XYZ file of C-alpha atoms in Angstrom:
690
model
C 17.988 40.270 44.860
C 21.396 39.248 45.205
C 20.717 38.509 48.875
C 17.720 35.509 47.683
C 21.028 34.152 44.818
C 23.277 33.827 47.381
C 20.148 31.731 49.347
C 20.020 29.843 46.276
C 24.035 29.215 46.715
C 23.487 28.241 50.086
C 20.615 26.586 49.611
C 22.344 23.943 46.310
C 25.826 23.777 49.048
C 23.206 22.598 52.229
C 22.192 20.014 49.502
C 25.349 18.951 48.405
C 26.768 18.540 52.355
C 23.764 16.897 53.323
C 24.069 14.052 51.011
C 27.375 13.532 51.700
C 26.971 13.340 55.369
C 24.210 10.552 53.979
C 26.743 8.717 52.541
C 29.273 8.892 54.941
C 26.655 8.009 57.848
C 25.511 4.897 56.258
C 29.657 3.769 56.685
C 29.950 2.021 53.761
C 32.564 4.787 52.123
C 36.229 4.543 52.171
C 38.440 7.455 52.523
C 38.791 7.886 49.092
C 35.000 7.592 48.198
C 34.700 10.472 50.982
C 37.677 12.337 49.785
C 35.682 11.988 45.919
C 32.375 13.581 47.252
C 33.917 16.817 49.395
C 35.420 17.439 45.792
C 32.196 16.916 44.594
C 31.343 19.557 46.806
C 33.756 22.264 46.234
C 33.189 21.649 42.259
C 29.460 22.287 42.929
C 29.855 25.142 45.252
C 32.643 26.928 43.047
C 30.331 26.237 39.332
C 27.308 27.843 41.259
C 28.919 30.674 42.135
C 30.518 30.867 38.102
C 26.913 30.705 37.480
C 26.028 33.318 39.232
C 28.491 35.477 38.421
C 27.350 35.598 34.434
C 23.970 35.221 35.478
C 23.921 39.563 35.840
C 21.936 41.251 32.659
C 21.304 37.578 31.831
C 19.000 37.837 28.249
C 18.368 34.752 27.968
C 16.878 35.135 32.040
C 14.745 37.812 31.252
C 13.386 36.526 27.902
C 13.230 32.430 27.377
C 12.711 31.341 24.084
C 10.510 28.371 23.717
C 11.516 26.365 20.709
C 8.822 24.724 18.028
C 8.580 22.698 15.189
C 6.278 19.713 13.080
C 5.933 18.656 9.761
C 9.580 19.097 9.456
C 10.993 17.444 6.259
C 14.420 18.306 4.331
C 14.917 16.510 1.319
C 18.071 16.767 -1.226
C 18.136 16.870 -5.515
C 21.319 14.266 -6.579
C 21.293 14.242 -10.402
C 21.834 11.061 -12.108
C 23.785 11.617 -15.406
C 23.470 8.766 -18.041
C 27.024 8.153 -19.228
C 28.340 8.980 -23.147
C 28.632 4.931 -23.125
C 25.268 4.418 -22.897
C 24.228 6.832 -25.239
C 25.523 4.987 -27.987
C 25.167 1.585 -26.503
C 22.332 -0.670 -25.445
C 18.943 1.613 -25.759
C 17.148 -0.377 -23.522
C 19.441 0.865 -20.459
C 17.673 1.020 -17.074
C 20.079 4.615 -16.532
C 18.277 7.593 -17.512
C 19.707 11.354 -17.244
C 17.602 12.722 -14.470
C 17.183 14.761 -10.472
C 16.138 12.484 -7.860
C 14.885 13.798 -4.791
C 16.393 11.755 -1.819
C 14.534 12.075 1.873
C 17.023 13.226 4.653
C 14.460 13.146 7.237
C 10.760 12.955 7.206
C 8.430 14.742 9.169
C 10.222 15.404 12.584
C 8.447 17.652 14.919
C 9.224 18.387 18.499
C 9.989 21.211 20.975
C 12.249 22.908 23.801
C 11.432 24.861 26.958
C 13.598 27.044 28.303
C 15.412 25.523 31.642
C 15.186 22.486 30.072
C 17.542 19.485 27.957
C 16.402 17.933 25.180
C 18.741 15.549 23.780
C 18.292 14.442 20.116
C 20.152 10.366 19.842
C 20.228 7.646 17.193
C 22.408 5.830 15.495
C 24.982 7.564 12.760
C 23.535 9.134 9.715
C 19.797 9.473 11.028
C 19.894 12.823 10.492
C 20.667 14.306 13.909
C 22.862 16.992 12.531
C 20.359 18.048 9.823
C 17.912 18.552 11.939
C 20.396 20.676 14.356
C 21.244 22.578 11.313
C 17.931 23.530 10.231
C 16.754 24.466 13.579
C 19.831 26.767 13.319
C 19.072 27.824 10.091
C 22.019 27.158 8.360
C 20.251 24.574 5.927
C 18.727 27.771 4.037
C 15.373 27.479 2.692
C 15.433 24.934 -0.089
C 14.460 21.609 -0.032
C 12.908 22.379 3.316
C 9.109 21.958 4.301
C 7.215 22.367 7.686
C 7.359 25.434 10.898
C 9.687 26.497 13.146
C 8.795 28.621 15.613
C 10.473 30.723 17.972
C 7.865 31.967 21.113
C 5.340 31.489 18.272
C 6.999 33.054 15.855
C 8.742 32.616 12.341
C 12.860 33.374 13.003
C 14.167 35.924 11.150
C 18.150 36.804 10.495
C 17.816 38.628 13.344
C 17.065 35.698 15.635
C 20.039 34.315 14.880
C 22.064 36.689 17.236
C 20.004 34.731 20.448
C 21.437 31.036 19.059
C 24.753 29.658 19.535
C 25.588 26.918 17.471
C 28.414 24.138 18.207
C 29.574 21.932 16.097
C 31.153 19.140 16.269
C 34.205 20.094 14.272
C 35.960 22.636 16.646
C 36.517 25.678 14.069
C 39.743 28.195 15.325
C 42.174 29.966 14.321
C 44.948 27.394 15.265
C 47.736 30.593 16.297
C 45.970 31.960 18.640
C 45.507 31.047 22.208
C 42.626 29.886 24.311
C 42.026 33.087 26.502
C 42.873 35.892 23.035
C 40.112 33.382 21.121
C 37.307 34.001 23.721
C 38.416 37.423 24.049
C 37.817 38.261 20.602
C 34.540 36.845 20.544
C 33.679 38.806 23.270
C 34.815 41.666 22.324
C 32.494 41.495 18.815
C 29.713 39.600 20.432
C 28.561 40.944 23.597
C 26.051 43.878 23.903
C 27.994 46.992 23.268
C 27.084 48.724 27.037
C 28.848 46.748 28.522
C 32.760 48.304 29.071
C 35.998 46.141 28.202
C 36.518 45.099 31.360
C 33.411 43.270 32.415
C 33.409 41.979 29.012
C 37.370 40.440 29.744
C 36.461 39.612 33.256
C 33.163 37.723 31.236
C 35.711 35.788 29.618
C 37.736 34.476 32.834
C 34.651 33.451 34.296
C 33.852 31.536 31.482
C 37.229 29.990 31.451
C 37.254 28.854 35.079
C 33.858 27.713 34.775
C 34.933 24.947 31.772
C 38.027 24.070 33.806
C 40.518 26.122 30.474
C 42.223 28.514 33.550
C 45.488 26.100 33.028
C 45.385 26.276 29.193
C 44.215 29.803 28.653
C 47.571 30.738 27.394
C 47.966 28.073 24.973
C 47.647 28.220 21.564
C 44.758 26.675 19.628
C 46.578 24.534 17.247
C 45.833 22.407 14.338
C 46.898 19.240 12.600
C 50.852 20.958 11.729
C 50.979 22.827 14.955
C 50.742 21.265 18.089
C 47.835 23.129 20.663
C 45.894 22.141 23.019
C 44.257 18.689 23.684
C 40.979 17.110 21.663
C 38.522 18.074 25.098
C 40.380 21.348 25.237
C 39.791 22.212 21.745
C 35.653 21.039 22.447
C 35.238 22.655 25.958
C 37.126 26.063 24.047
C 34.289 25.667 21.676
C 31.291 25.704 23.830
C 33.138 28.229 26.451
C 33.480 30.455 22.597
C 28.848 30.529 22.754
C 28.401 29.551 26.348
C 30.103 33.488 26.862
C 27.673 35.283 24.540
C 24.810 34.790 26.531
C 22.253 32.738 23.979
C 18.797 32.454 24.336
C 19.392 28.948 22.812
C 22.614 26.706 22.441
C 22.557 23.747 19.936
C 24.989 21.531 20.803
C 26.085 18.796 18.000
C 27.900 15.490 20.003
C 29.381 18.010 23.029
C 30.752 15.311 24.932
C 32.920 13.685 22.015
C 36.616 13.728 22.845
C 36.002 13.937 26.874
C 36.502 11.488 29.480
C 33.466 10.745 31.584
C 34.363 12.673 34.542
C 34.589 15.588 32.177
C 32.004 15.220 29.789
C 29.447 14.596 33.632
C 30.739 17.682 34.532
C 30.249 19.803 31.168
C 26.324 18.642 30.795
C 25.752 19.197 34.487
C 27.000 22.665 33.769
C 24.303 23.121 31.029
C 21.538 21.959 32.767
C 22.244 24.593 35.679
C 22.933 27.178 33.031
C 19.347 26.225 31.791
C 17.595 26.154 34.890
C 19.355 29.488 36.251
C 19.271 31.692 33.022
C 16.024 29.767 31.153
C 18.526 28.753 28.415
C 16.918 26.587 25.771
C 19.527 23.232 25.182
C 19.154 21.126 22.423
C 21.813 18.981 21.885
C 22.576 16.166 19.422
C 24.502 13.391 21.365
C 26.233 9.483 20.264
C 26.181 7.084 23.126
C 26.003 9.163 26.848
C 26.573 7.334 29.839
C 24.161 6.380 32.604
C 25.122 9.564 34.404
C 24.939 12.108 31.919
C 21.612 10.452 30.227
C 19.931 11.624 33.883
C 20.457 14.799 33.406
C 18.419 15.496 30.317
C 14.334 16.090 30.411
C 13.233 15.776 27.218
C 14.534 12.900 24.820
C 14.115 12.498 20.981
C 15.496 9.632 19.206
C 15.705 9.107 15.173
C 16.759 6.186 12.963
C 16.909 6.563 8.920
C 15.706 10.752 8.998
C 12.257 9.621 11.192
C 11.087 9.895 14.301
C 10.851 7.193 16.954
C 10.559 8.656 20.121
C 9.895 12.505 21.575
C 8.874 13.228 25.344
C 10.551 12.980 28.520
C 13.458 11.488 28.754
C 12.200 9.712 32.013
C 9.217 7.928 30.765
C 11.021 6.023 27.425
C 11.473 2.730 28.837
C 8.676 2.526 29.880
C 7.719 3.106 26.067
C 9.758 1.047 24.688
C 8.712 -1.814 27.474
C 5.400 -1.273 26.531
C 6.520 -2.060 22.319
C 7.993 -4.877 23.872
C 11.646 -4.007 24.871
C 12.671 -4.135 28.295
C 15.530 -2.457 29.762
C 17.120 -4.200 32.521
C 16.952 -2.517 35.683
C 20.394 -1.888 35.704
C 21.773 -1.723 32.102
C 22.431 2.091 30.966
C 19.379 3.445 29.381
C 21.374 5.343 26.278
C 23.118 1.767 25.467
C 20.101 -0.350 25.258
C 18.192 2.329 23.061
C 21.257 2.279 20.451
C 21.449 -0.943 20.495
C 17.897 -1.145 19.571
C 18.018 1.101 16.894
C 21.039 -0.199 14.967
C 19.240 -3.624 14.627
C 17.451 -3.071 11.117
C 14.016 -5.040 12.365
C 14.252 -3.485 15.705
C 14.031 0.068 14.423
C 12.146 -0.636 11.280
C 9.099 -1.837 13.969
C 9.927 1.272 16.409
C 9.480 3.923 13.252
C 6.195 1.802 12.201
C 5.235 2.269 16.083
C 5.854 6.048 16.253
C 4.038 6.551 13.170
C 0.759 4.692 13.995
C 0.799 6.880 17.616
C 0.745 9.977 15.901
C -1.202 8.978 12.585
C -4.214 11.306 13.832
C -1.710 13.895 13.800
C 0.716 13.965 10.258
C 2.618 16.926 11.781
C 2.774 16.420 14.865
C 1.304 20.203 16.477
C -0.592 18.273 19.241
C 2.563 16.475 20.277
C 4.785 19.657 20.530
C 1.327 21.497 22.008
C 1.651 18.593 24.768
C 4.830 19.073 25.429
C 5.516 23.045 25.124
C 5.403 24.761 28.176
C 5.023 28.217 26.686
C 0.716 26.434 26.084
C 0.271 25.474 29.561
C -2.342 27.442 31.480
C -0.040 26.767 34.650
C 2.638 29.096 33.253
C 3.689 31.697 35.241
C 5.126 33.854 32.748
C 2.934 37.225 30.758
C 1.446 36.505 27.212
C 3.604 39.401 26.224
C 7.115 37.543 27.566
C 5.476 34.199 26.021
C 4.721 35.388 22.331
C 7.839 37.887 22.188
C 9.112 38.311 19.128
C 13.444 36.694 19.018
C 14.901 39.766 17.125
C 16.693 43.050 18.222
C 16.780 46.502 17.041
C 20.400 46.302 16.118
C 21.603 43.459 13.447
C 25.295 43.764 15.347
C 26.612 44.186 18.234
C 29.790 45.861 17.643
C 29.704 48.875 15.762
C 31.974 49.280 11.911
C 34.792 50.982 13.939
C 35.119 48.605 16.159
C 34.291 45.377 14.491
C 37.364 46.421 11.911
C 39.454 47.239 15.482
C 39.109 44.232 16.666
C 39.400 41.929 13.751
C 42.204 43.282 12.573
C 43.935 42.839 15.593
C 42.731 39.488 16.038
C 43.681 38.877 11.840
C 47.108 40.866 12.961
C 48.056 37.933 15.452
C 47.050 35.373 13.420
C 48.836 36.003 10.171
C 52.053 37.465 11.980
C 52.641 33.647 12.765
C 52.311 32.431 9.127
C 53.563 35.199 6.965
C 56.296 36.197 9.300
C 57.610 32.993 10.376
C 60.626 31.438 10.531
C 60.619 29.353 7.069
C 60.040 32.335 5.318
C 62.608 34.628 6.980
C 65.080 32.355 6.437
C 64.405 32.154 2.764
C 64.473 35.735 2.225
C 67.638 36.130 4.524
C 68.793 32.582 1.759
C 67.437 34.590 -1.580
C 69.420 37.975 0.062
C 72.649 36.110 0.278
C 73.071 34.483 -2.934
C 71.861 37.355 -4.827
C 74.460 39.348 -3.120
C 76.931 37.257 -4.168
C 75.626 36.763 -7.782
C 75.141 40.836 -8.458
C 78.127 42.464 -6.072
C 78.979 45.656 -7.419
C 77.965 45.183 -10.868
C 80.071 47.509 -13.296
C 78.181 50.381 -14.951
C 79.976 48.999 -18.535
C 78.110 48.023 -21.237
C 79.230 43.810 -20.989
C 77.519 43.985 -17.741
C 74.141 45.993 -18.558
C 72.180 42.570 -19.028
C 73.366 41.412 -15.807
C 71.460 44.624 -14.217
C 68.605 44.007 -15.943
C 68.358 40.510 -15.191
C 69.111 41.293 -11.035
C 66.278 44.342 -11.274
C 63.571 42.196 -13.536
C 64.397 38.721 -11.093
C 63.756 40.941 -8.057
C 60.315 42.465 -9.343
C 58.905 38.860 -10.571
C 59.818 37.640 -7.180
C 57.937 40.000 -4.829
C 55.309 39.372 -7.483
C 55.449 35.252 -7.008
C 55.809 35.259 -3.367
C 53.107 37.404 -2.232
C 50.156 35.584 -4.422
C 50.928 32.389 -3.101
C 50.297 32.920 0.806
C 47.209 35.191 -0.510
C 45.753 32.765 -2.437
C 44.940 30.369 0.159
C 43.650 33.086 2.524
C 39.957 33.647 1.841
C 39.872 29.808 1.467
C 41.121 28.738 4.664
C 39.279 31.207 6.518
C 35.945 30.664 4.857
C 35.052 28.176 7.664
C 35.344 29.967 10.157
C 34.349 33.154 8.188
C 30.795 31.382 7.633
C 30.403 30.192 11.621
C 31.177 33.893 12.630
C 28.803 35.091 10.102
C 25.640 32.690 10.723
C 26.214 34.569 14.299
C 25.836 38.066 13.449
C 29.022 38.458 14.545
C 30.031 41.134 12.120
C 29.911 42.550 8.574
C 31.362 40.918 5.482
C 33.147 44.319 4.911
C 34.453 44.253 8.223
C 36.395 41.006 7.890
C 37.357 42.048 4.907
C 39.072 45.798 5.474
C 40.775 44.233 8.577
C 42.000 41.551 6.358
C 43.575 44.810 4.087
C 44.941 46.413 6.892
C 46.972 44.167 8.989
C 47.926 42.270 6.416
C 49.674 44.780 4.461
C 52.699 45.439 6.677
C 53.271 41.851 7.166
C 53.452 41.742 3.460
C 55.242 44.216 2.676
C 58.589 43.193 5.679
C 60.088 39.959 3.740
C 60.639 42.682 0.789
C 62.318 45.547 2.919
C 64.054 43.478 4.342
C 65.133 41.983 1.403
C 65.253 44.516 -1.425
C 67.295 47.513 0.965
C 70.762 45.608 1.472
C 70.281 44.050 -1.970
C 69.644 47.250 -3.847
C 72.970 48.999 -2.606
C 75.528 45.874 -2.649
C 74.416 45.233 -6.544
C 75.857 48.607 -7.551
C 72.750 50.047 -9.013
C 71.686 53.504 -9.669
C 73.714 55.155 -6.180
C 70.845 58.002 -6.020
C 68.646 57.662 -2.053
C 66.149 59.256 -4.322
C 66.069 56.662 -7.315
C 66.615 53.665 -4.062
C 63.158 55.013 -2.737
C 61.438 55.214 -5.982
C 62.700 51.815 -7.017
C 61.232 50.255 -3.506
C 58.289 51.915 -3.436
C 57.515 50.239 -6.896
C 58.490 46.749 -5.429
C 56.176 47.370 -2.767
C 53.516 48.284 -4.741
C 54.238 45.008 -7.423
C 53.900 43.101 -3.746
C 50.764 44.898 -3.034
C 49.583 44.083 -6.561
C 50.726 40.663 -6.665
C 48.273 40.264 -3.189
C 45.908 41.597 -4.587
C 45.242 39.185 -7.338
C 45.917 36.439 -5.035
C 43.106 37.931 -2.869
C 40.893 37.563 -6.187
C 41.669 34.613 -7.068
C 41.429 32.744 -3.749
C 37.944 34.666 -3.201
C 36.112 33.445 -6.598
C 36.847 30.264 -6.721
C 37.058 29.557 -2.981
C 39.760 26.122 -3.738
C 43.555 26.292 -3.058
C 44.274 23.777 -5.506
C 42.509 25.540 -8.264
C 42.766 28.896 -7.101
C 46.872 27.867 -6.695
C 46.627 26.346 -11.012
C 44.983 30.202 -12.146
C 46.794 32.105 -10.426
C 50.297 30.208 -11.512
C 48.849 30.135 -15.051
C 48.567 34.338 -14.867
C 51.718 34.945 -13.373
C 53.579 32.982 -16.105
C 51.235 34.346 -19.242
C 51.987 37.566 -17.280
C 55.806 37.151 -16.651
C 56.307 36.171 -20.484
C 54.224 39.289 -21.907
C 56.196 41.227 -18.923
C 59.342 42.618 -22.157
C 62.323 40.243 -20.264
C 61.979 37.205 -22.238
C 59.744 38.379 -25.371
C 60.301 41.808 -27.088
C 58.811 41.264 -30.269
C 55.316 39.480 -30.422
C 53.491 38.277 -33.279
C 51.916 40.717 -36.035
C 47.923 41.468 -34.270
C 49.119 40.449 -30.848
C 51.145 43.392 -29.662
C 48.530 44.546 -27.338
C 48.088 41.339 -25.129
C 51.340 42.911 -23.308
C 49.572 45.548 -22.106
C 47.114 42.599 -20.086
C 50.616 42.167 -18.131
C 51.109 43.839 -15.239
C 54.149 42.920 -14.965
C 54.970 44.592 -17.938
C 54.580 47.604 -15.866
C 56.172 46.729 -12.802
C 58.655 46.130 -14.728
C 58.962 48.970 -17.724
C 58.831 51.492 -14.547
C 61.355 49.655 -12.475
C 63.890 49.825 -15.933
C 62.369 53.823 -15.916
C 63.082 54.443 -12.445
C 67.028 53.168 -12.915
C 67.955 54.206 -16.470
C 66.106 57.376 -17.638
C 68.499 59.252 -15.102
C 71.625 61.241 -16.208
C 73.557 58.988 -13.984
C 72.691 55.893 -15.662
C 76.245 56.060 -18.399
C 77.669 52.926 -18.963
C 81.203 52.828 -20.307
C 81.662 51.159 -23.390
C 82.546 47.766 -23.656
C 86.016 47.509 -24.485
C 88.036 44.726 -27.186
C 87.194 41.100 -25.708
C 84.608 42.547 -23.166
C 81.606 41.535 -25.185
C 81.162 38.015 -26.202
C 82.659 36.661 -29.885
C 80.232 38.745 -32.478
C 78.420 40.937 -30.322
C 78.958 44.255 -31.656
C 79.398 47.237 -29.287
C 76.258 50.249 -28.826
C 79.077 52.003 -29.395
C 80.113 51.221 -32.593
C 76.657 51.394 -34.538
C 76.109 54.682 -35.979
C 78.480 57.537 -37.737
C 79.674 59.428 -34.437
C 81.848 57.290 -32.268
C 80.188 56.985 -28.292
C 82.536 57.143 -24.903
C 79.412 55.628 -22.489
C 75.774 54.738 -23.408
C 72.855 56.475 -21.665
C 70.456 54.636 -20.101
C 67.138 56.104 -22.336
C 68.898 54.557 -25.236
C 69.095 51.354 -23.646
C 65.535 51.845 -22.715
C 64.360 52.526 -26.245
C 66.732 49.293 -27.214
C 64.330 47.157 -24.557
C 61.281 48.821 -25.962
C 60.643 49.437 -22.213
C 59.846 53.763 -23.262
C 56.372 53.033 -24.539
C 55.002 54.660 -21.760
C 55.782 57.559 -19.280
C 56.815 56.724 -15.880
C 53.526 58.046 -14.431
C 50.992 56.041 -17.030
C 53.008 53.049 -15.613
C 52.756 54.145 -12.103
C 48.710 55.261 -12.667
C 47.807 51.241 -14.491
C 49.719 49.305 -11.754
C 47.787 51.274 -9.176
C 44.837 50.626 -11.040
C 45.537 46.706 -11.038
C 46.000 46.932 -7.262
C 43.132 48.695 -6.363
C 40.790 47.331 -9.061
C 41.409 43.854 -8.448
C 40.667 44.112 -4.214
C 37.692 45.576 -4.983
C 36.380 42.281 -7.246
C 38.362 40.316 -4.172
C 35.788 42.003 -2.254
C 32.158 41.618 -4.162
C 33.298 38.065 -5.360
C 33.752 37.156 -1.866
C 30.403 38.243 -0.893
C 28.589 36.996 -4.033
C 29.956 33.429 -2.754
C 29.506 33.720 0.471
C 25.717 34.457 -0.294
C 25.309 31.188 -2.342
C 26.725 29.584 0.587
C 24.259 30.635 2.752
C 21.316 29.421 -0.273
């Protein structure tokens, strides 16, 4: 078998060599032309070798998938609301409330065979991407009519694992390098029987195949962070799908952003994958060059959501000529087709002509049977293979623990540069310096009790605000990537959620650690190591709790602006009810303060600092207190030499609950909101699928 493959490569090389020799014998080529031909020969040889290296264990080569669809219709409902002005205005107004049904595509049919490339062409807005989304089962069932079959069977959830979808927008985590991105994809989606070494070897081969080796260690980047070029992003997007060995590859504008040479190279790679590994490739493409156009096997033309042509690519020029539109021999057929379809009169004539052609076959089923190789009597594959269900015994290739492990590693690398960015670290250091200057060595004196309380409240509240702001945007920013990977059955939602908690936990507590340790000792809070540890733990618990609330708001609303607004209102209300600003609520509203998690955090910090025999404060001497303020030592019949911390807690109204109750409630807030965040995310992810 290995010898046969080597012979195939040798045959291709000999074929390319003979074409070069023929061209050289014509004596019309310059030395530059000959060098170009030799370069093409080397690239063709290398491409064949790399494709062979990825062919080992290919699923699609053993189990090809025939895609057939006919009678496909898709429509959406838009609500037409009558404005309140019209309700009170002219009663004869034609604007009426109700639902309007708008057809996006109508009576679409076609098929794609293993070993072939089907191109879908048409002007912008004609429904090409919508059809591709329907074929990839990314639209849902609402508004969809018609039949879609894989090897004659209706697609199932597990079928998605055999379908690769390369979107027009390249969706990545910007802080990861190209190699890291592809490596994590391979570890999640390649068969679990493959060793990690084999998976990483496949990544290397795929990068070499798509000329990504030079940028392997460059981050992907985004609008704010410089990374790889647009063409490299596009090739990385295709590479992430190719390396998973899909049986069906759907591509939306795969050549956009690439120059003509790279576009041709990419289409040749896809064509060779299709032929050698029996992959079924369907691509939406807008305006291919003549060389790219020649690589297509089948062609579908669309306009305004209707069919214009479906059949062999080689026959489209003759078909158009039969309709009265002859393409000049030296003109690119793709350009000519788009020129025709952008003319409203000609476009409608071609739509009507194709509708007349299939008038006896309203759903296009007979057309599909004509071009589908699955129904051919000369097909050499057995009926078992031709009618094999496209399904898998496993829902996911990676086990649950493998998913959590890989996703935790990936999330840590991605989030590390965001949460621990230079800006955040500089902010923490600057704020720590300011606090050190303001609250340096606060004396244990009555006149400085308010300064001590202010320091404790500020530290607790700040490290409740700051983590929430970052956590609120976490799920909304990940939503597109999460949806993409969940559609391809890469991992469980629970694996993603748990990995996010594990990866971001050490990152989010690092800044409060760097801040609290120096500020605590420098501001002369209670000089007791045990109390310091307890104080630090409660600060970190408050940080984690606020992060939990941010997760909850973000997962529930999935909109950064809305989530930020709601979280700010919640935090400000919690801060006001925390016990620092308002100590006496109006009659009947005293219960509201128990809804504020800041109240439990602040009470716990104060109890740690003041509910101790060491918390003794010297009474104020003459002139130390503001004019008109009476010393706590002078209140009562017995004069005091010092003020106990417990009496301060009582005066602040923060001793109404024992410390362990405050701790339990704060932990309850943290755990409950994380559980609610998961179920909100789960509910919203199901809604997006629908």
